[in-house]
Tab-separated table of C-alpha atoms in Angstrom:
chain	number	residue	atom	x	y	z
A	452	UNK	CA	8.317	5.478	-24.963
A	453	UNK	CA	11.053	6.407	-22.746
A	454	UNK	CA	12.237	4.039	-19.796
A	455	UNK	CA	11.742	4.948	-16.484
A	456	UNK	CA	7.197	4.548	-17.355
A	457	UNK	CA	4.708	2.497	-15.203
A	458	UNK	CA	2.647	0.368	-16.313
A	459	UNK	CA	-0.720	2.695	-16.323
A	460	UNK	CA	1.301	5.049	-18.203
A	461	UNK	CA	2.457	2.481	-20.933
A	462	UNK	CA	-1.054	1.400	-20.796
A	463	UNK	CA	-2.245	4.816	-21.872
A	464	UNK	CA	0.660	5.606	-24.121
A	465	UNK	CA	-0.525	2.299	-26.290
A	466	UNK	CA	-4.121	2.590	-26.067
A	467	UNK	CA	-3.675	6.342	-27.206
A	468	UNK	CA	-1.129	5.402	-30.139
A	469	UNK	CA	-3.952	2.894	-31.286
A	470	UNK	CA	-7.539	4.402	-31.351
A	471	UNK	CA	-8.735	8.276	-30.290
A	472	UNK	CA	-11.136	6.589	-27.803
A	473	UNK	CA	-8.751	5.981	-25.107
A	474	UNK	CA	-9.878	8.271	-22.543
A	475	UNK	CA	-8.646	8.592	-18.723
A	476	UNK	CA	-9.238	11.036	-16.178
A	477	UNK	CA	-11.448	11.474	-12.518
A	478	UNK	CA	-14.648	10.712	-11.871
A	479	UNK	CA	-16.986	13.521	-10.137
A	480	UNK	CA	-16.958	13.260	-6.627
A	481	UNK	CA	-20.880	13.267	-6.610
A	482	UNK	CA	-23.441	11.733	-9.023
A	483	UNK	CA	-21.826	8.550	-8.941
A	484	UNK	CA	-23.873	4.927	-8.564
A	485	UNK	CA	-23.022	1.556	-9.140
A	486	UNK	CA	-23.587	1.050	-12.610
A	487	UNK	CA	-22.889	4.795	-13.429
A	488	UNK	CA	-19.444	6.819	-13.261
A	489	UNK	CA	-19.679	10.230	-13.867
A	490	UNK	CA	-17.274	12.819	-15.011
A	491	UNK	CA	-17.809	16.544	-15.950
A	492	UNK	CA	-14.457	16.234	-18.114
A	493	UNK	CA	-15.888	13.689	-20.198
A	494	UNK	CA	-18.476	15.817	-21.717
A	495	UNK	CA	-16.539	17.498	-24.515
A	496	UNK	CA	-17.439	13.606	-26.199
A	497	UNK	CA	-20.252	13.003	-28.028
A	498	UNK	CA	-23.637	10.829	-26.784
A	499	UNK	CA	-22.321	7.340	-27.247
A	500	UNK	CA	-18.997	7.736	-28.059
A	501	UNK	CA	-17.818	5.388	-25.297
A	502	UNK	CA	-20.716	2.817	-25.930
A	503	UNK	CA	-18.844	-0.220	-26.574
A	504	UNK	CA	-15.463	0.234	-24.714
A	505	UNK	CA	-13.984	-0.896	-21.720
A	506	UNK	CA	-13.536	1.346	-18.190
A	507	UNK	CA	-11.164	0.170	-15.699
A	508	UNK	CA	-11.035	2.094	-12.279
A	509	UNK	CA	-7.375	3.175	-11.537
A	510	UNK	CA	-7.866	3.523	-7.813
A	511	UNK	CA	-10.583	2.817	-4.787
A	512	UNK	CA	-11.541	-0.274	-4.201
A	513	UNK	CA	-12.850	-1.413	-7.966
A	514	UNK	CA	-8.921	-0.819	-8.699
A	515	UNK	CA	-8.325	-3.291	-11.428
A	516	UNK	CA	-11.848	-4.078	-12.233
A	517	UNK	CA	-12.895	-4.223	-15.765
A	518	UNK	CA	-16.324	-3.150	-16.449
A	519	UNK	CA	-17.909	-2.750	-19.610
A	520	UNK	CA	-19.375	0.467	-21.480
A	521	UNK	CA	-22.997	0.200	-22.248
A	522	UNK	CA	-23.820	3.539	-23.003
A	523	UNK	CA	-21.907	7.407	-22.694
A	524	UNK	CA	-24.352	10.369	-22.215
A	525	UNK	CA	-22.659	13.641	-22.854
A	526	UNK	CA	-24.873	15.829	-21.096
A	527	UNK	CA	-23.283	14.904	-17.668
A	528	UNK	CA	-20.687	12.781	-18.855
A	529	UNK	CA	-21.872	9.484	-17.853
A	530	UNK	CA	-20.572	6.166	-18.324
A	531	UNK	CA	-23.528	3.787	-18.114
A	532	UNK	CA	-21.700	0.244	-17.186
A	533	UNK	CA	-21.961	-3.437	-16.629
A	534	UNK	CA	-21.740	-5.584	-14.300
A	535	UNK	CA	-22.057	-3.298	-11.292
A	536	UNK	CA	-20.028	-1.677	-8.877
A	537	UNK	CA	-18.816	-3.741	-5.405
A	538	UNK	CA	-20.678	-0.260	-3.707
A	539	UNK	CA	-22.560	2.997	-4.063
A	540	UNK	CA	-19.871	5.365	-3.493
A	541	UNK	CA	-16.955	3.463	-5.361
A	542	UNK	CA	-16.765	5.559	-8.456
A	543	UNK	CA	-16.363	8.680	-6.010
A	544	UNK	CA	-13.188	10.476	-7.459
A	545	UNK	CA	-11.889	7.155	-8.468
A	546	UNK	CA	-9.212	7.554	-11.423
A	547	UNK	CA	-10.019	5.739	-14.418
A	548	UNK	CA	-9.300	4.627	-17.904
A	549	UNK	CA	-11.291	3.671	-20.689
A	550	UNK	CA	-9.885	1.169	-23.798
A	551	UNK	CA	-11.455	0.316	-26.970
A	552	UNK	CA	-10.357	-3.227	-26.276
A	553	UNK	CA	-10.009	-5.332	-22.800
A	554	UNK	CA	-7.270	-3.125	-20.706
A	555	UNK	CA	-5.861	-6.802	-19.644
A	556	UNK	CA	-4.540	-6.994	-23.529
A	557	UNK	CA	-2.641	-3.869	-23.091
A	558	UNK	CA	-1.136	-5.157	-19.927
A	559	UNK	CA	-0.668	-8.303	-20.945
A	560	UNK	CA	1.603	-7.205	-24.050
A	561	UNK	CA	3.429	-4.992	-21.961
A	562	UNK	CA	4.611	-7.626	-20.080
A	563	UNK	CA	5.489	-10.060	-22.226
A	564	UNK	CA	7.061	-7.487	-24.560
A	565	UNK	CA	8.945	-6.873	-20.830
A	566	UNK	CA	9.909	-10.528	-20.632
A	567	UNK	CA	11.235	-10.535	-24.403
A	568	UNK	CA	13.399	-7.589	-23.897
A	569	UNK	CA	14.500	-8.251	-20.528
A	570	UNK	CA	17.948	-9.869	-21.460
A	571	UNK	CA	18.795	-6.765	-23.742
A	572	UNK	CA	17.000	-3.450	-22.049
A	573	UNK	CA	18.175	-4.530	-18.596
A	574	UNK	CA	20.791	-3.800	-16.496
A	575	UNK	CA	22.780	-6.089	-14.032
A	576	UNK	CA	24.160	-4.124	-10.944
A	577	UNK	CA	26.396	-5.481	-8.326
A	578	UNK	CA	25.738	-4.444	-4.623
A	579	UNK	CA	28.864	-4.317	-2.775
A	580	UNK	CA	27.709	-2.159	-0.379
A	581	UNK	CA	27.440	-4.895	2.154
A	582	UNK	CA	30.078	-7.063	2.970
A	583	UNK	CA	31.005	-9.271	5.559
A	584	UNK	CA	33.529	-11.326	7.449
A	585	UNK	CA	35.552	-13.994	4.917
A	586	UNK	CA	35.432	-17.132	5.913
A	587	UNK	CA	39.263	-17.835	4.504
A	588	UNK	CA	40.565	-15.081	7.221
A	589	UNK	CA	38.646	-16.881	9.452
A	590	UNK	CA	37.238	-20.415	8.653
A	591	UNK	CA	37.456	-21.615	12.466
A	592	UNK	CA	35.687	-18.453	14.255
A	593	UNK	CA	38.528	-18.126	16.427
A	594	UNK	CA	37.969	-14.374	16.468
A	595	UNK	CA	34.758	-15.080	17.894
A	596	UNK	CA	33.598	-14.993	21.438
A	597	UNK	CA	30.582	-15.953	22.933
A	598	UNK	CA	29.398	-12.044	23.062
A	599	UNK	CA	29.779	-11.054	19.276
């Protein structure tokens, strides 16, 4: 994967390299409850494909919540989940993403992959942009007057 990624895509990019039931996308803007997040987009999935995996809202204010998969219904696409939601309306048109495994693992080995690599894949840059008075031109602030 290419440098310049965030984390939720790296996140994606690994959970899609390792199993076909990494899934992300919008939930509907209606239909939603707290221990249901529903999205029309979904559907092309069979009954209980999901059942199993791990949903993690991407925005709203579950952001970063892991919940777990109890059951998928295809008709409406319908993620039946556990524990519930902090409110009614917090799936509304929340982004999402669904792992096979705990999304923390994916993050987690981003990072420390991050941390390995940092010495090598990074980049030290030098700011000069700013610069100031030298103290050796003028170590006794002589130049100085009460109004600068």
């Amino acid at each position: 994967m290419p440098f310049g990624r965030t984390l939720t895509q790296l996140r994606q990019g690994s959970g899609r390299l390792i199993s076909s039931r990494t899934f992300y996308g919008t939930a509907d803007s209606t239909g939603n409850t707290t221990t249901n997040l529903r999205d029309a987009s979904a559907r092309r999935f069979p009954t209980g494909f999901f059942a199993g995996n791990w949903l993690m809202p991407t925005s709203g204010t579950d952001s970063g919540v892991i919940f777990y998969v109890t059951a998928f219904t295809q008709t409406n696409g319908d993620y039946t989940v556990i524990p519930a939601a902090s409110g009614a309306a917090v799936f509304d048109s929340a982004t999402y993403e669904v792992f096979p495994i705990q999304p923390d693992v994916f993050t987690d080995a981003i990072n420390k992959a991050g941390r390995a690599l940092y010495p090598y894949v990074s980049r030290q840059v030098r700011d000069e942009s700013f610069v100031t008075g030298s103290p050796l031109w003028n170590p006794g602030f002589e130049e100085w007057t009460s109004s600068t």
